[in-house]
CSV table of C-alpha atoms and ligand atoms in Angstrom, one decimal:
chain,number,residue,atom,x,y,z
A,1,MET,CA,131.0,51.0,111.6
A,2,HIS,CA,127.8,52.7,111.3
A,3,ILE,CA,127.3,56.0,113.4
A,4,VAL,CA,123.8,57.7,114.0
A,5,VAL,CA,123.7,61.0,114.8
A,6,PRO,CA,120.8,62.5,116.3
A,7,ILE,CA,120.1,66.5,115.3
A,8,LYS,CA,117.7,68.7,116.3
A,9,GLN,CA,116.3,72.2,114.4
A,10,VAL,CA,116.2,75.0,117.3
A,11,PRO,CA,115.7,78.3,116.6
A,12,ASP,CA,118.3,81.0,115.6
A,13,THR,CA,119.2,82.2,119.0
A,14,ALA,CA,120.5,85.5,117.5
A,15,LYS,CA,116.6,86.3,116.4
A,16,VAL,CA,115.0,84.9,119.1
A,17,LYS,CA,111.6,87.3,119.8
A,18,LEU,CA,109.7,86.6,123.0
A,19,ASP,CA,105.9,87.0,123.2
A,20,PRO,CA,105.3,89.6,126.0
A,21,GLU,CA,102.1,88.5,126.6
A,22,THR,CA,102.8,85.0,127.1
A,23,GLY,CA,106.7,84.7,127.5
A,24,THR,CA,106.5,81.9,124.9
A,25,MET,CA,108.7,82.2,121.7
A,26,ILE,CA,107.3,83.7,118.4
A,27,ARG,CA,108.4,80.6,116.5
A,28,SER,CA,106.9,81.7,112.9
A,29,GLU,CA,109.3,84.7,113.3
A,30,THR,CA,112.3,82.8,113.9
A,31,ASP,CA,114.7,81.5,111.8
A,32,ALA,CA,115.3,77.5,112.5
A,33,VAL,CA,119.2,76.5,112.4
A,34,MET,CA,120.7,73.0,113.2
A,35,ASN,CA,121.4,73.0,117.3
A,36,PRO,CA,125.0,74.7,117.1
A,37,LEU,CA,126.2,71.9,119.7
A,38,ASP,CA,125.2,69.4,117.5
A,39,LEU,CA,127.6,70.5,114.7
A,40,TYR,CA,130.3,68.8,117.2
A,41,ALA,CA,129.0,65.5,117.2
A,42,VAL,CA,128.4,65.4,113.2
A,43,GLU,CA,132.2,66.5,113.0
A,44,THR,CA,133.4,63.9,115.2
A,45,ALA,CA,131.0,61.2,113.6
A,46,ILE,CA,132.8,62.3,110.1
A,47,ARG,CA,136.5,62.5,111.5
A,48,LEU,CA,135.5,58.8,113.1
A,49,LYS,CA,134.3,58.0,109.6
A,50,GLU,CA,137.5,58.9,107.7
A,51,GLN,CA,140.0,57.3,110.0
A,52,TYR,CA,137.8,54.0,110.5
A,53,GLY,CA,135.5,53.8,107.4
A,54,GLY,CA,131.6,53.2,107.7
A,55,LYS,CA,128.4,55.3,107.2
A,56,ILE,CA,126.9,58.0,109.1
A,57,THR,CA,123.1,58.7,109.4
A,58,VAL,CA,121.8,61.5,110.8
A,59,LEU,CA,118.1,61.7,112.4
A,60,SER,CA,116.0,64.3,113.4
A,61,MET,CA,112.9,64.5,115.0
A,62,GLY,CA,110.7,67.9,113.9
A,63,PRO,CA,108.9,69.7,111.1
A,64,SER,CA,109.5,69.2,107.6
A,65,SER,CA,111.4,72.1,107.5
A,66,ALA,CA,114.2,70.1,109.6
A,67,HIS,CA,115.2,68.5,106.3
A,68,ARG,CA,117.5,71.8,105.9
A,69,THR,CA,119.1,70.8,108.6
A,70,LEU,CA,119.4,67.1,107.8
A,71,LYS,CA,121.0,68.4,104.6
A,72,GLU,CA,123.5,70.4,106.1
A,73,ALA,CA,125.0,67.4,108.0
A,74,LEU,CA,124.8,65.9,104.3
A,75,ALA,CA,127.0,68.4,103.0
A,76,MET,CA,129.6,68.1,106.0
A,77,GLY,CA,129.9,64.8,105.0
A,78,CYS,CA,127.3,62.3,106.4
A,79,ASP,CA,125.8,59.9,103.8
A,80,GLU,CA,122.0,59.6,104.7
A,81,GLY,CA,119.4,61.4,106.4
A,82,VAL,CA,116.0,60.5,108.0
A,83,LEU,CA,113.4,62.8,109.6
A,84,LEU,CA,110.7,62.1,111.5
A,85,SER,CA,108.1,64.0,111.2
A,86,ASP,CA,104.3,63.6,112.1
A,87,LYS,CA,101.9,65.6,114.0
A,88,ALA,CA,101.6,62.7,116.3
A,89,PHE,CA,105.4,63.7,117.4
A,90,ALA,CA,104.2,67.1,118.0
A,91,GLY,CA,104.8,68.5,121.7
A,92,ALA,CA,107.0,65.4,122.8
A,93,ASP,CA,109.3,66.3,126.0
A,94,THR,CA,112.7,64.7,126.6
A,95,TRP,CA,111.0,61.1,127.2
A,96,ALA,CA,108.8,60.7,124.3
A,97,THR,CA,111.7,62.5,122.0
A,98,SER,CA,114.4,59.6,123.2
A,99,TYR,CA,111.6,57.0,122.9
A,100,ALA,CA,110.4,58.1,118.8
A,101,LEU,CA,114.6,58.5,117.9
A,102,SER,CA,115.3,55.0,119.5
A,103,THR,CA,112.4,53.4,118.4
A,104,ALA,CA,113.3,54.4,114.7
A,105,ILE,CA,117.3,53.8,115.3
A,106,ARG,CA,116.2,50.0,116.6
A,107,GLU,CA,114.0,49.9,113.9
A,108,SER,CA,115.5,50.9,111.0
A,109,VAL,CA,119.2,50.8,110.9
A,110,PRO,CA,121.9,48.5,112.3
A,111,TYR,CA,124.0,51.1,114.4
A,112,ASP,CA,127.4,50.5,116.5
A,113,LEU,CA,127.8,54.2,117.5
A,114,ILE,CA,125.4,57.2,118.4
A,115,ILE,CA,126.7,60.6,118.8
A,116,THR,CA,124.6,63.8,120.3
A,117,GLY,CA,125.2,66.6,121.0
A,118,GLU,CA,125.8,68.1,124.7
A,119,ARG,CA,122.4,69.7,124.7
A,120,ALA,CA,120.1,71.4,122.4
A,121,THR,CA,120.3,75.3,122.7
A,122,ASP,CA,116.2,75.6,123.3
A,123,GLY,CA,115.0,73.1,125.5
A,124,ASP,CA,119.0,72.8,126.8
A,125,THR,CA,118.0,69.8,129.2
A,126,GLY,CA,120.8,67.3,127.6
A,127,GLN,CA,118.7,64.5,128.9
A,128,VAL,CA,117.8,63.2,125.3
A,129,GLY,CA,121.3,61.5,124.4
A,130,PRO,CA,121.3,59.5,127.5
A,131,GLY,CA,117.1,58.7,127.1
A,132,ILE,CA,118.0,57.0,123.8
A,133,ALA,CA,120.7,55.3,125.6
A,134,ALA,CA,118.5,54.3,128.2
A,135,TRP,CA,116.0,53.1,125.8
A,136,LEU,CA,118.3,50.9,123.9
A,137,ASN,CA,119.7,49.7,127.0
A,138,ILE,CA,123.5,50.4,125.6
A,139,PRO,CA,126.3,51.8,127.4
A,140,VAL,CA,126.6,55.9,127.5
A,141,ALA,CA,129.3,58.5,128.1
A,142,THR,CA,128.4,62.2,128.2
A,143,TYR,CA,130.5,65.2,128.2
A,144,VAL,CA,132.9,63.6,126.1
A,145,ALA,CA,135.8,65.8,125.3
A,146,ARG,CA,138.3,63.3,123.8
A,147,ILE,CA,138.4,60.0,121.9
A,148,GLU,CA,141.5,58.8,122.7
A,149,ASN,CA,141.6,55.0,121.4
A,150,PHE,CA,139.6,52.9,119.4
A,151,ASP,CA,140.6,49.3,119.2
A,152,GLY,CA,137.6,47.9,116.9
A,153,THR,CA,135.2,47.1,119.9
A,154,ARG,CA,136.1,49.9,122.6
A,155,PHE,CA,136.8,53.4,123.0
A,156,THR,CA,139.3,54.7,125.5
A,157,LEU,CA,137.6,58.5,126.2
A,158,ALA,CA,138.2,61.7,128.1
A,159,ARG,CA,134.9,63.0,129.6
A,160,LEU,CA,135.0,66.5,131.1
A,161,THR,CA,133.9,66.8,135.0
A,162,GLU,CA,134.3,70.0,137.2
A,163,GLU,CA,137.3,68.7,138.2
A,164,GLY,CA,139.1,67.7,135.3
A,165,TYR,CA,138.7,64.7,132.8
A,166,GLU,CA,137.7,61.1,133.7
A,167,ARG,CA,139.0,58.6,131.1
A,168,LEU,CA,136.4,55.6,130.4
A,169,SER,CA,136.8,52.9,128.5
A,170,VAL,CA,133.1,51.7,126.5
A,171,PRO,CA,132.0,49.2,124.5
A,172,LEU,CA,130.1,49.4,121.4
A,173,PRO,CA,127.6,49.6,120.8
A,174,CYS,CA,127.3,52.9,122.9
A,175,LEU,CA,126.2,56.4,122.9
A,176,LEU,CA,128.5,59.2,123.5
A,177,THR,CA,127.6,62.8,124.3
A,178,VAL,CA,130.3,65.4,123.0
A,179,VAL,CA,131.2,68.7,124.1
A,180,LYS,CA,132.8,71.4,121.8
A,181,GLU,CA,136.3,70.7,122.9
A,182,ILE,CA,135.9,67.4,120.8
A,183,ALA,CA,136.5,69.1,117.5
A,184,ILE,CA,136.4,71.8,115.3
A,185,PRO,CA,133.4,71.7,113.1
A,186,ARG,CA,134.6,71.9,109.4
A,187,LEU,CA,132.4,74.0,106.7
A,188,PRO,CA,131.0,72.2,103.9
A,189,THR,CA,132.7,72.0,100.5
A,190,LEU,CA,130.9,73.1,97.0
A,191,LYS,CA,131.5,69.5,96.1
A,192,GLY,CA,129.4,68.7,99.8
A,193,ILE,CA,126.8,71.2,98.9
A,194,LYS,CA,126.1,69.7,95.4
A,195,ARG,CA,125.8,66.1,96.5
A,196,ALA,CA,123.7,67.3,99.6
A,197,ARG,CA,121.2,68.8,96.8
A,198,ALA,CA,120.7,66.0,94.8
A,199,SER,CA,120.5,63.5,98.3
A,200,GLU,CA,117.0,62.8,99.1
A,201,ILE,CA,115.6,62.8,102.9
A,202,SER,CA,113.8,60.0,103.9
A,203,ILE,CA,110.9,61.5,105.8
A,204,ARG,CA,109.0,59.0,108.0
A,205,GLY,CA,105.7,59.1,109.9
A,206,LYS,CA,104.4,57.6,112.9
A,207,ASP,CA,103.5,54.5,110.9
A,208,ALA,CA,106.7,53.8,109.6
A,209,PHE,CA,107.9,52.3,112.6
A,210,PRO,CA,105.9,49.8,115.6
A,211,PHE,CA,106.0,53.1,117.8
A,212,ARG,CA,103.4,52.9,120.9
A,213,ASP,CA,101.2,55.7,120.2
A,214,GLU,CA,100.3,56.6,123.9
A,215,TYR,CA,104.6,57.2,124.1
A,216,LEU,CA,104.2,59.8,121.2
A,217,GLY,CA,103.8,63.5,121.4
A,218,LEU,CA,102.3,65.6,124.1
A,219,ARG,CA,100.3,62.9,124.6
A,220,GLY,CA,102.9,60.7,126.0
A,221,SER,CA,105.1,63.1,127.4
A,222,PRO,CA,104.9,63.2,131.1
A,223,THR,CA,106.6,66.4,131.8
A,224,ARG,CA,104.9,69.6,131.1
A,225,VAL,CA,106.2,73.6,130.5
A,226,VAL,CA,103.8,75.3,132.0
A,227,LYS,CA,105.4,78.6,132.0
A,228,ILE,CA,108.2,80.3,130.7
A,229,GLU,CA,109.3,83.5,132.0
A,230,THR,CA,111.8,86.2,131.7
A,231,PRO,CA,113.5,86.4,135.5
A,232,GLN,CA,113.9,90.1,136.4
A,233,VAL,CA,116.7,91.2,136.9
A,234,SER,CA,117.4,94.4,139.1
A,235,ARG,CA,120.9,96.2,139.0
A,236,LYS,CA,119.7,99.0,140.7
A,237,GLY,CA,121.4,98.1,144.2
A,238,GLU,CA,122.6,100.3,147.2
A,239,VAL,CA,124.7,102.8,146.8
A,240,LEU,CA,127.0,103.6,149.5
A,241,VAL,CA,128.6,107.2,149.4
A,242,ILE,CA,131.9,107.3,151.1
A,243,LYS,CA,133.2,110.7,151.3
A,244,THR,CA,135.4,109.9,154.7
A,245,GLU,CA,137.4,107.3,155.9
A,246,GLU,CA,134.9,106.4,158.2
A,247,ASP,CA,132.4,106.3,155.8
A,248,LEU,CA,134.7,103.7,153.7
A,249,GLU,CA,134.8,101.4,156.9
A,250,LYS,CA,130.9,101.5,157.3
A,251,ALA,CA,130.9,100.6,153.6
A,252,ALA,CA,133.1,97.9,153.9
A,253,GLU,CA,131.2,96.4,157.0
A,254,GLU,CA,127.7,96.6,155.1
A,255,PHE,CA,129.4,94.9,152.2
A,256,VAL,CA,130.7,91.8,154.3
A,257,ARG,CA,127.1,91.8,155.9
A,258,PHE,CA,125.5,92.0,152.3
A,259,LEU,CA,127.8,88.6,151.2
A,260,GLU,CA,127.6,86.9,154.9
A,261,GLU,CA,123.6,86.7,154.7
A,262,ARG,CA,123.6,85.7,151.5
A,263,ALA,CA,126.3,82.7,152.2
A,264,LEU,CA,128.3,84.2,149.8
A,265,ILE,CA,131.4,84.5,152.4
B,301,FAD,C1,112.3,76.6,127.1
B,301,FAD,C2,111.8,75.0,126.7
B,301,FAD,C3,112.1,74.3,128.0
B,301,FAD,C4,111.5,73.1,128.2
B,301,FAD,N1,111.7,72.2,129.0
B,301,FAD,C5,111.5,71.2,129.3
B,301,FAD,C6,111.7,70.1,130.4
B,301,FAD,O1,111.9,70.5,131.6
B,301,FAD,N2,111.4,69.0,130.3
B,301,FAD,C7,111.3,68.5,128.9
B,301,FAD,O2,110.8,67.0,129.1
B,301,FAD,N3,111.1,69.0,128.0
B,301,FAD,C8,111.3,70.3,127.9
B,301,FAD,N4,111.1,71.2,126.8
B,301,FAD,C9,110.9,70.5,125.4
B,301,FAD,C10,112.3,70.0,124.3
B,301,FAD,O3,112.8,70.9,124.1
B,301,FAD,C11,111.8,69.1,123.8
B,301,FAD,O4,111.1,68.4,124.5
B,301,FAD,C12,113.1,68.2,123.3
B,301,FAD,O5,112.3,66.9,123.4
B,301,FAD,C13,114.2,67.9,123.3
B,301,FAD,O6,115.0,68.3,124.6
B,301,FAD,P1,115.8,69.1,124.6
B,301,FAD,O7,115.5,70.2,123.9
B,301,FAD,O8,116.4,69.3,125.8
B,301,FAD,O9,117.5,68.0,124.3
B,301,FAD,P2,118.3,67.7,124.5
B,301,FAD,O10,118.2,66.8,125.7
B,301,FAD,O11,119.1,69.1,125.3
B,301,FAD,O12,119.3,67.7,123.3
B,301,FAD,C14,120.8,67.1,123.4
B,301,FAD,C15,121.0,66.3,122.2
B,301,FAD,O13,119.8,65.2,122.0
B,301,FAD,C16,119.5,65.2,120.1
B,301,FAD,N5,117.7,65.8,120.2
B,301,FAD,C17,117.3,66.5,120.7
B,301,FAD,N6,116.3,66.7,120.1
B,301,FAD,C18,115.9,66.1,119.2
B,301,FAD,C19,115.2,65.8,118.0
B,301,FAD,N7,114.1,66.1,117.9
B,301,FAD,N8,115.7,65.1,116.9
B,301,FAD,C20,117.1,64.6,117.2
B,301,FAD,N9,117.9,64.8,117.8
B,301,FAD,C21,117.7,65.4,119.1
B,301,FAD,C22,120.4,66.4,119.9
B,301,FAD,O14,121.6,65.4,119.4
B,301,FAD,C23,120.7,66.8,121.0
B,301,FAD,O15,121.8,67.8,120.8
B,301,FAD,C24,111.6,72.3,126.6
B,301,FAD,C25,111.3,73.3,125.5
B,301,FAD,C26,111.7,74.4,125.7
B,301,FAD,C27,111.6,75.3,124.2
């Protein structure tokens, strides 16, 4: 089985600084790491490879520094890293990102399964996985919490929903987006780190695959982030001083009115 795991390099959220003037992220001051939720996709792929054999390709679209993130996945046990890096990809929204990733997957690797994280901790849309599946016209199962069975051609899966779990049967080739519950990501071993260090990451630009130029990067993106704002939260509230039984009754009435006005009860 050939598994492709798209992984995204994101700013280390513990170190994010925002420009107070513009409200945008100061990227130069921020360390980049593998999207933490992608570790679960990588771990799921490695477990499937251990059980059924095969090969795992990790794929990222991002700046050249993203090759470190790919090497991290190789150190965990993935086999091959491909980085799509070119000015032409810059500023891509989820539509253009999923177009570029799906084109690279379709044109370069005969895949059976694609596993993505549930969402990226910066963009946070959760759209890229289903977007790739749509471009490739393959079935997608999102929020997968358990792989219950694989018979060589179909997976039986449990999807996390608001009410509980939904059981699905999905044929290969397909795309799964996985949630944290699926597996605990392993730490790379010393042997894995050495192997990753010795491996080459294949860096591919816009001429490597038959991309449609007008679908790439900012130019190819139908959506724009117009402004990013930090919500103003006021926790001052209204203070009701209670000294007598009568005050308590009034305060309770005030509180109920407050909740009713906001349709909270
Ligand atoms: C604050 C902020 C807000 C944004 N809002 C929007 C918006 O509203 N609409 C919009 O279209 N774009 C938006 N973007 C841009 C968005 O981050 C990028 O377009 C990017 O394409 C991926 O979207 P995402 O981060 O939401 O990924 P998600 O869809 O949340 O990522 C899901 C999974 O897809 C895979 N994946 C995602 N990106 C890559 C990649 N580059 N390489 C390999 N695998 C990947 C990973 O497995 C990841 O776990 C926003 C960016 C920021 C920083």
